[in-house]
Coordinates of C-alpha atoms in Angstrom, one line a residue:
X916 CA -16.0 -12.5 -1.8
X917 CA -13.2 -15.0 -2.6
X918 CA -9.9 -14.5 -4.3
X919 CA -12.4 -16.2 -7.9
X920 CA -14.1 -13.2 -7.7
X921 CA -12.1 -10.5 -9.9
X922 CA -12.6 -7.1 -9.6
X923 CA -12.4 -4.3 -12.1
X924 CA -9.2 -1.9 -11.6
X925 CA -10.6 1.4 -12.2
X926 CA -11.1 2.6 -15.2
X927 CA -8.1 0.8 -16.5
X928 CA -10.5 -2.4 -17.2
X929 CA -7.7 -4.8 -15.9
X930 CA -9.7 -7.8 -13.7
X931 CA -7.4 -8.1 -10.4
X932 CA -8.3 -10.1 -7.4
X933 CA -9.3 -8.7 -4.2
X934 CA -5.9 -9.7 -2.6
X935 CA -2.7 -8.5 -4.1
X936 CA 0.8 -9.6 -2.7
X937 CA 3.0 -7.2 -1.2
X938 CA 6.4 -7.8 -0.9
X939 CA 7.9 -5.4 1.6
X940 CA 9.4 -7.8 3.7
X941 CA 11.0 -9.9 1.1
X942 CA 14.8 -9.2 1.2
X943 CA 17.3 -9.1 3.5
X944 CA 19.2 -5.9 2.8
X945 CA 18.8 -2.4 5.0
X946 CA 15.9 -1.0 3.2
X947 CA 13.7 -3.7 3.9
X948 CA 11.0 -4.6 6.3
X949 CA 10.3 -3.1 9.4
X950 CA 9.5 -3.9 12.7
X951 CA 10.5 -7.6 12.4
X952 CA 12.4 -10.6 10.6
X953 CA 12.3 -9.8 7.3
X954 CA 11.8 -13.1 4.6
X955 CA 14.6 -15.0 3.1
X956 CA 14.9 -15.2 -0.6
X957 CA 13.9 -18.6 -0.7
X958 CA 10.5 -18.6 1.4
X959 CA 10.0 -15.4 -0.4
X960 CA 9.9 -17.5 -3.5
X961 CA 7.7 -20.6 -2.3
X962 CA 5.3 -17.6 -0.9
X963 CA 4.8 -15.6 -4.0
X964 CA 4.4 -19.1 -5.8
X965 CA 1.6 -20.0 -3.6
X966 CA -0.6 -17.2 -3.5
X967 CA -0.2 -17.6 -7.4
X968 CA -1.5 -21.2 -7.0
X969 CA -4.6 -19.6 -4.8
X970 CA -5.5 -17.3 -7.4
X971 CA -3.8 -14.2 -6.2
X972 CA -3.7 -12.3 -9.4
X973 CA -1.4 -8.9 -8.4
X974 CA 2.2 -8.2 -6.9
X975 CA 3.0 -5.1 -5.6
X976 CA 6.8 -4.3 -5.2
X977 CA 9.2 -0.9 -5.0
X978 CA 12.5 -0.5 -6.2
X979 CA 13.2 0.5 -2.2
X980 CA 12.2 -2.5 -0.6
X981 CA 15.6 -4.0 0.7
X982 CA 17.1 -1.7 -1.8
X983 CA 16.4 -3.8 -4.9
X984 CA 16.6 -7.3 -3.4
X985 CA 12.4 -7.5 -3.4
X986 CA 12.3 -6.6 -6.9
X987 CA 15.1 -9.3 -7.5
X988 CA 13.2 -11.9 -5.8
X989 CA 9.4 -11.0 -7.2
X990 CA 11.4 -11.1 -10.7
X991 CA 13.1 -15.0 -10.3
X992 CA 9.2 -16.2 -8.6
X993 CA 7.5 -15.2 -12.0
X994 CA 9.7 -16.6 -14.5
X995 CA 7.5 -19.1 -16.1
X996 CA 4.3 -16.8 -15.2
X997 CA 4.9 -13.5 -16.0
X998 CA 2.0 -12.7 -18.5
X999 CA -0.4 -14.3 -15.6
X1000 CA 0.4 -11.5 -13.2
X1001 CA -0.3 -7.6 -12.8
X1002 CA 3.1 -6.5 -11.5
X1003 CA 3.4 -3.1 -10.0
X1004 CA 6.1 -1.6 -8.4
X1005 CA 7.4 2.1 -7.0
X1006 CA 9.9 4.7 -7.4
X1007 CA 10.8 7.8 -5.7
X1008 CA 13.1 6.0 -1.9
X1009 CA 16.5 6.7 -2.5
X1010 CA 18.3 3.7 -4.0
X1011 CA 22.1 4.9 -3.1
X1012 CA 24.3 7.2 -1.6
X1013 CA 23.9 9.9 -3.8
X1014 CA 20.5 11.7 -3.0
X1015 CA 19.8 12.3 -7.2
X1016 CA 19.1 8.9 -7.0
X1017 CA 15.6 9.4 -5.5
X1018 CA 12.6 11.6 -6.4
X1019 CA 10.1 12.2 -8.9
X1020 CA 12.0 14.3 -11.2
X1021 CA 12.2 12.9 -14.9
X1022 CA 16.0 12.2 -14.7
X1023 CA 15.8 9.5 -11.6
X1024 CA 12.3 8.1 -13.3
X1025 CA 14.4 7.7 -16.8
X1026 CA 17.0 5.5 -14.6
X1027 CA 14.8 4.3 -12.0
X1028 CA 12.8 2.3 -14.7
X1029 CA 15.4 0.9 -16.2
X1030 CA 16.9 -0.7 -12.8
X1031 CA 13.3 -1.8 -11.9
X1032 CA 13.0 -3.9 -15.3
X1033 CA 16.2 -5.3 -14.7
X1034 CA 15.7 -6.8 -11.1
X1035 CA 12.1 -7.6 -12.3
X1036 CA 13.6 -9.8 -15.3
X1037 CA 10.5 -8.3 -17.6
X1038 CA 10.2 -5.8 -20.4
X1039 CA 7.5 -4.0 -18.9
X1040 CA 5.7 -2.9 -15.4
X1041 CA 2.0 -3.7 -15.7
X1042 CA 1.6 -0.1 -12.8
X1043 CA 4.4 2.2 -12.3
X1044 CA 3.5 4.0 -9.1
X1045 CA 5.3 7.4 -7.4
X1046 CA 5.9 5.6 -4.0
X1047 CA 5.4 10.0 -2.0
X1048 CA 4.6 13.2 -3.3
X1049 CA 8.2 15.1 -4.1
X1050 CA 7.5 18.5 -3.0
X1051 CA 10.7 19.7 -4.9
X1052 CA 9.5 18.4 -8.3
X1053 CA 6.8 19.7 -10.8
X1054 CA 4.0 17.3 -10.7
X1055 CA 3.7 17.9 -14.7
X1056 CA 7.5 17.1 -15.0
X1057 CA 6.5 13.5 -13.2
X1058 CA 3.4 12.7 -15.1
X1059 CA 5.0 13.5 -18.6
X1060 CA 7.5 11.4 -17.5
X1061 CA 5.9 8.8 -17.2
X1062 CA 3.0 8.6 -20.5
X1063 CA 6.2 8.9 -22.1
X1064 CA 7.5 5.7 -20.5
X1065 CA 3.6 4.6 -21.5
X1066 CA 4.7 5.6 -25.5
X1067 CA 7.9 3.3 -25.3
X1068 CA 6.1 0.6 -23.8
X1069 CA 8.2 -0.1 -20.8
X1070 CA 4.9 0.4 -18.4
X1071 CA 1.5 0.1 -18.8
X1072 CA -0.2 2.2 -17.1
X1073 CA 0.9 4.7 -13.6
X1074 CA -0.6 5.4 -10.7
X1075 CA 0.5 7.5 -6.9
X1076 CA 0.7 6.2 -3.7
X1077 CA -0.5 8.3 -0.8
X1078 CA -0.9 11.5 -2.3
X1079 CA -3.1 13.8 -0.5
X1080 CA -6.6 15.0 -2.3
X1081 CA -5.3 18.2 -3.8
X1082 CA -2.4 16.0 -5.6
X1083 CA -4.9 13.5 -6.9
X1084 CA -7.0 16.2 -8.3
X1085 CA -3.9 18.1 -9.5
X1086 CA -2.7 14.9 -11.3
X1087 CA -5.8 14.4 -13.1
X1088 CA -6.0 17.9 -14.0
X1089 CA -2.8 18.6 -15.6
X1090 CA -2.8 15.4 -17.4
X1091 CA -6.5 16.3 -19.0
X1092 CA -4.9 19.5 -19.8
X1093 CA -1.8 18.9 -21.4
X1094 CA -3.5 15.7 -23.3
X1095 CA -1.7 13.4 -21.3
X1096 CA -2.6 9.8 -19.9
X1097 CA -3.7 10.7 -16.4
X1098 CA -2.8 8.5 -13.4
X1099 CA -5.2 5.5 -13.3
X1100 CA -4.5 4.4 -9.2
X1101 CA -3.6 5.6 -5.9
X1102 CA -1.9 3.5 -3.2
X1103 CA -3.6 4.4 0.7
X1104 CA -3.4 2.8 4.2
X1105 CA -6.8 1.9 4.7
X1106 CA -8.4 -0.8 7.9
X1107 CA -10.5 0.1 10.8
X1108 CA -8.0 1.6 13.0
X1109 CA -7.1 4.2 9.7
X1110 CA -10.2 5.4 8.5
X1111 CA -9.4 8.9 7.5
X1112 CA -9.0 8.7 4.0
X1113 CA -12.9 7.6 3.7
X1114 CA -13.1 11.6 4.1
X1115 CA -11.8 12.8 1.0
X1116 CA -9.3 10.2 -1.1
X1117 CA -11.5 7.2 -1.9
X1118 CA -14.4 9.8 -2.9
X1119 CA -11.9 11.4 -5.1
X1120 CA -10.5 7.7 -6.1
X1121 CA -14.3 7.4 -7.3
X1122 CA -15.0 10.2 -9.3
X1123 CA -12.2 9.7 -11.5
X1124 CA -12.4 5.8 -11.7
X1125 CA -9.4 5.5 -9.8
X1126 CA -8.4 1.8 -9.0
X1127 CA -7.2 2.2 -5.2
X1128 CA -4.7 -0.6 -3.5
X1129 CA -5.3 -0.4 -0.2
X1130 CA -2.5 -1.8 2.4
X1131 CA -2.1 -1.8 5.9
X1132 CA -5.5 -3.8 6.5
X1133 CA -3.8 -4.7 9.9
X1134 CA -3.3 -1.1 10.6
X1135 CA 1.4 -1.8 10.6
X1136 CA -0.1 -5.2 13.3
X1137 CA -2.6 -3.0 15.8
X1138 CA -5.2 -6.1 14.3
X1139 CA -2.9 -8.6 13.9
X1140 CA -4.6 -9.6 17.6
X1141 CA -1.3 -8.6 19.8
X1142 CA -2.5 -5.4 20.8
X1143 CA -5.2 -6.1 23.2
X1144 CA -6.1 -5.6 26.9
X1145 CA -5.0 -8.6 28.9
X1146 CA -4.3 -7.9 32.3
X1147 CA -2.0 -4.5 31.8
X1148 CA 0.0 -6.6 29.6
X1149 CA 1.3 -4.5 26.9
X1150 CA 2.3 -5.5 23.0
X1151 CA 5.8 -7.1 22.6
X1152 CA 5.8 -4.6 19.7
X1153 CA 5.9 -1.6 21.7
X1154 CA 9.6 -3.0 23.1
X1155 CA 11.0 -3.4 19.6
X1156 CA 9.2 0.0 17.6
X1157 CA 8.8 2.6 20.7
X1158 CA 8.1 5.2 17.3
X1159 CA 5.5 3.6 16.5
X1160 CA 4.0 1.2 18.9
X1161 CA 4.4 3.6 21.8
X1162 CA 1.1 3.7 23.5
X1163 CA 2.0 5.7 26.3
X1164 CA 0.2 8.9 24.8
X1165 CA -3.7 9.4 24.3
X1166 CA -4.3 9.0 20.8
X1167 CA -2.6 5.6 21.0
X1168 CA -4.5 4.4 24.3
X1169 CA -7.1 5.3 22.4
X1170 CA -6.5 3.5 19.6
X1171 CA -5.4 0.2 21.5
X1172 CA -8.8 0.2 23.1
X1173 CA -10.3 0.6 19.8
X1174 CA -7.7 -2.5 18.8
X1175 CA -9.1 -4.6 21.8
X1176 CA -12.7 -3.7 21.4
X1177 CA -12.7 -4.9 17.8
X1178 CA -10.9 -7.8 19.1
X1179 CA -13.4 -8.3 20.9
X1180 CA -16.3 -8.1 18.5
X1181 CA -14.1 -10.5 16.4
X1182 CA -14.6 -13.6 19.1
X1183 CA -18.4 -12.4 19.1
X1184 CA -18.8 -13.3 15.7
X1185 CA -16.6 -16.7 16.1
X1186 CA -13.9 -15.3 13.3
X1187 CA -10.4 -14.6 13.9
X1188 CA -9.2 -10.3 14.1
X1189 CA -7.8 -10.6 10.8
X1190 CA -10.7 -12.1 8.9
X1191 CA -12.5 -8.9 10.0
X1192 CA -9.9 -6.6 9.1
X1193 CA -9.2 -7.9 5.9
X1194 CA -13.3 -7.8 5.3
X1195 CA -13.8 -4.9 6.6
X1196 CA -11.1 -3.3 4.2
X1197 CA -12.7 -5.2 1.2
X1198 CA -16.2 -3.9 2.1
X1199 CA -15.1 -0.2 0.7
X1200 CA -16.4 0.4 -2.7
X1201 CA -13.7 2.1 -3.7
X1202 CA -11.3 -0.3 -3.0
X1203 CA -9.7 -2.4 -5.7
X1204 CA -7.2 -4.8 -4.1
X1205 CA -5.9 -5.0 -0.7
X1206 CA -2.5 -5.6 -0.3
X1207 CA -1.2 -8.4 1.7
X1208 CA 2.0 -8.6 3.3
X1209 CA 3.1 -12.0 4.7
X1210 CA 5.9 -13.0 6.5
X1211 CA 5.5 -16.8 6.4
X1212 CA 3.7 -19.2 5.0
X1213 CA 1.0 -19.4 7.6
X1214 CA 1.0 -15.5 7.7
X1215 CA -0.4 -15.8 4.0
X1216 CA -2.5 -19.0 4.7
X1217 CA -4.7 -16.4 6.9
X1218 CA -4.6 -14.1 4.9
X1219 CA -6.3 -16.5 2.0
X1220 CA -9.2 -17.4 4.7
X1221 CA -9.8 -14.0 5.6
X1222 CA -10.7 -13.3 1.7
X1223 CA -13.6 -15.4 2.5
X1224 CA -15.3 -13.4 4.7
X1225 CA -18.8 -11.3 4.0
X1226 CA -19.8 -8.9 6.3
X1227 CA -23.3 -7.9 7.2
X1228 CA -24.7 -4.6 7.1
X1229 CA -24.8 -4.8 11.4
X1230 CA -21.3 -6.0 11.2
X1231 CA -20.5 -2.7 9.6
X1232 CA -22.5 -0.8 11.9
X1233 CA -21.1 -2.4 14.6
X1234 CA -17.6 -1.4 13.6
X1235 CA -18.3 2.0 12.7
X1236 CA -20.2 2.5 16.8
X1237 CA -16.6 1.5 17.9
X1238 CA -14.4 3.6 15.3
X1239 CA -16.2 6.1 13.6
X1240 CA -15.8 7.0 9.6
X1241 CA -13.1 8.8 8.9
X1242 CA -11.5 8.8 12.0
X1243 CA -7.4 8.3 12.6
X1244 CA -6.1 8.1 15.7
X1245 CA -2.4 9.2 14.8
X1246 CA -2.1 11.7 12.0
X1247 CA 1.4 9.5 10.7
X1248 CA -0.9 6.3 10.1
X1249 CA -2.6 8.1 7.4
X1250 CA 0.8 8.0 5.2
X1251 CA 3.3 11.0 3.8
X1252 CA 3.5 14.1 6.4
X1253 CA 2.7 16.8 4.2
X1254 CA 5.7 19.4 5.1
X1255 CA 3.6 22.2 6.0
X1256 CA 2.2 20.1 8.8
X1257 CA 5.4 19.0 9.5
X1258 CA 7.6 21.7 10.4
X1259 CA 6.8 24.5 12.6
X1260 CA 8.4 26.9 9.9
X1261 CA 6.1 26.5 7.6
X1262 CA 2.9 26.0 9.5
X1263 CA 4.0 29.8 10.7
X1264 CA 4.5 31.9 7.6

């Protein structure tokens, strides 16, 4: 596999290449990247510029990230290249003060549209994409919505991002019955470390040609290569994220031996954590793209090598002896909390 090799985006028939950019930590406004520095305007720029230049075909965006500023900077690194890219971006994160100005409800998605164009400099979004489920808002109101945002020509095609199998199904149903466009992507953490959606969302993603963007190939930096076992040292992320990073419990000592152990198997095969990671994730035959998100220049320089990398069937096997289909070690990694699991009140009725 290499970045020349396009790959079909569902049944949408758009060619993509098997990296996409994310831009999460571009922007310097609350809102923006977590867990570390995020990237000035500027370098955000020369980065998005350069993985065009390595054949990087797809930016992925959301009208949250740094409350705007992402969109704003994605939007000035295209002039010039627009019509070369597939741009996708997200709504639903609240963009102000005023909680109406979040959600999947038709009124936020009629405005939310119109501020994502604007900071894009465009006049249309090649994937509009509900960033979470809204559990307060009809999922027919959303999808209607949105084809007729499809009929004025202001997006292309839509998609979800980490909706849970009944929602995909749901989606697709409604839309098939009320003669609507259905969704034509879902958005799902996906690496060795966060397996669990190999159960049940990338099947789904198949039977209905769903084009899936998988991010998180470093499992939020468990493969980045920090978190391994080197003489009871621990991360220097669990200091700055104790949320997430906290290892202290059993799923997560679990899950840091897993990190260290596929470490591990990584110097075996003479390649670097992050070249297995981002194979592995590009292995699934469900998966369309996997998103990227670089900080730096070198960050995406390693992330262009590791797009490179084939792995064998006893590579595969390998991985799967020390993390096992489908598993997650910490239910949050898997994406949205659905609310019944959430709170006790509802679990209890």
């Amino acid at each position: 596999m290499s970045l020349s090799e396009l790959r079909v985006f569902g049944r949408s028939g758009t060619p993509l290449s098997p990296l996409t950019l994310g831009t999460m930590n571009f922007g310097e406004r609350p809102g923006g990247a977590s867990g570390g520095a995020p990237t000035g305007a500027d370098e955000s720029i020369r980065i998005i510029q350069t993985a065009l230049d390595a054949g990087i075909t797809a930016v992925d965006t959301a009208d949250v990230y740094s409350q705007g500023e992402s969109e704003q900077v994605v939007g000035r690194a295209l002039r010039g290249r627009r019509d070369d890219v597939f741009l996708a971006t997200k709504f639903h994160g609240q963009m102000s003060a005023n909680p109406a100005h979040s959600g999947n409800s038709r009124r936020w998605i009629m405005q939310a549209v119109e501020g994502s164009l604007r900071r894009l400099q465009t006049d249309r979004i090649d994937l509009y994409q509900a960033h979470r489920p809204d559990y307060n808002t009809d999922v027919l109101e959303t999808i209607t919505a949105l084809n007729d945002l499809i009929r004025q020509g202001k997006i292309l095609y839509y998609g979800t991002s980490v909706f849970t199998p009944a929602q995909l199904v749901e989606a697709q149903w409604l839309a098939t019955t009320n003669h609507l466009i259905p969704p034509v992507a879902n958005q799902v953490p996906y690496s060795m470390l966060v397996r669990g959606n190999e159960r049940d969302v990338l099947p789904i993603a198949q039977q209905y040609g769903l084009g899936v963007l998988a991010y998180g190939p470093l499992a939020g930096g468990w493969l980045s290569g920090e978190f391994v076992l080197d003489a009871g040292k621990p991360p220097t992320r669990v200091h700055s994220l104790p949320g997430r990073y906290d290892i202290s419990g059993p799923s997560s000592e679990r899950k840091l031996l897993a990190s260290d152990s596929l470490a591990r198997l990584a110097d075996k095969l003479e390649i670097s954590l992050v070249e297995l990671a981002i194979g592995f994730a590009l292995n699934h035959p469900a998966v369309s793209s996997v998103i990227i998100r670089p900080r730096t220049e070198d960050h995406l320089k390693a992330y262009l090598k590791a797009a490179d990398t084939l792995l064998g069937e006893s590579v595969l096997d390998a991985i799967d002896e020390l993390v096992p289909p489908g598993t997650n070690f910490v239910e949050r990694d898997a994406g949205a909390v659905v609310p019944s699991l959430e709170y006790a009140e509802l679990r209890r009725r």
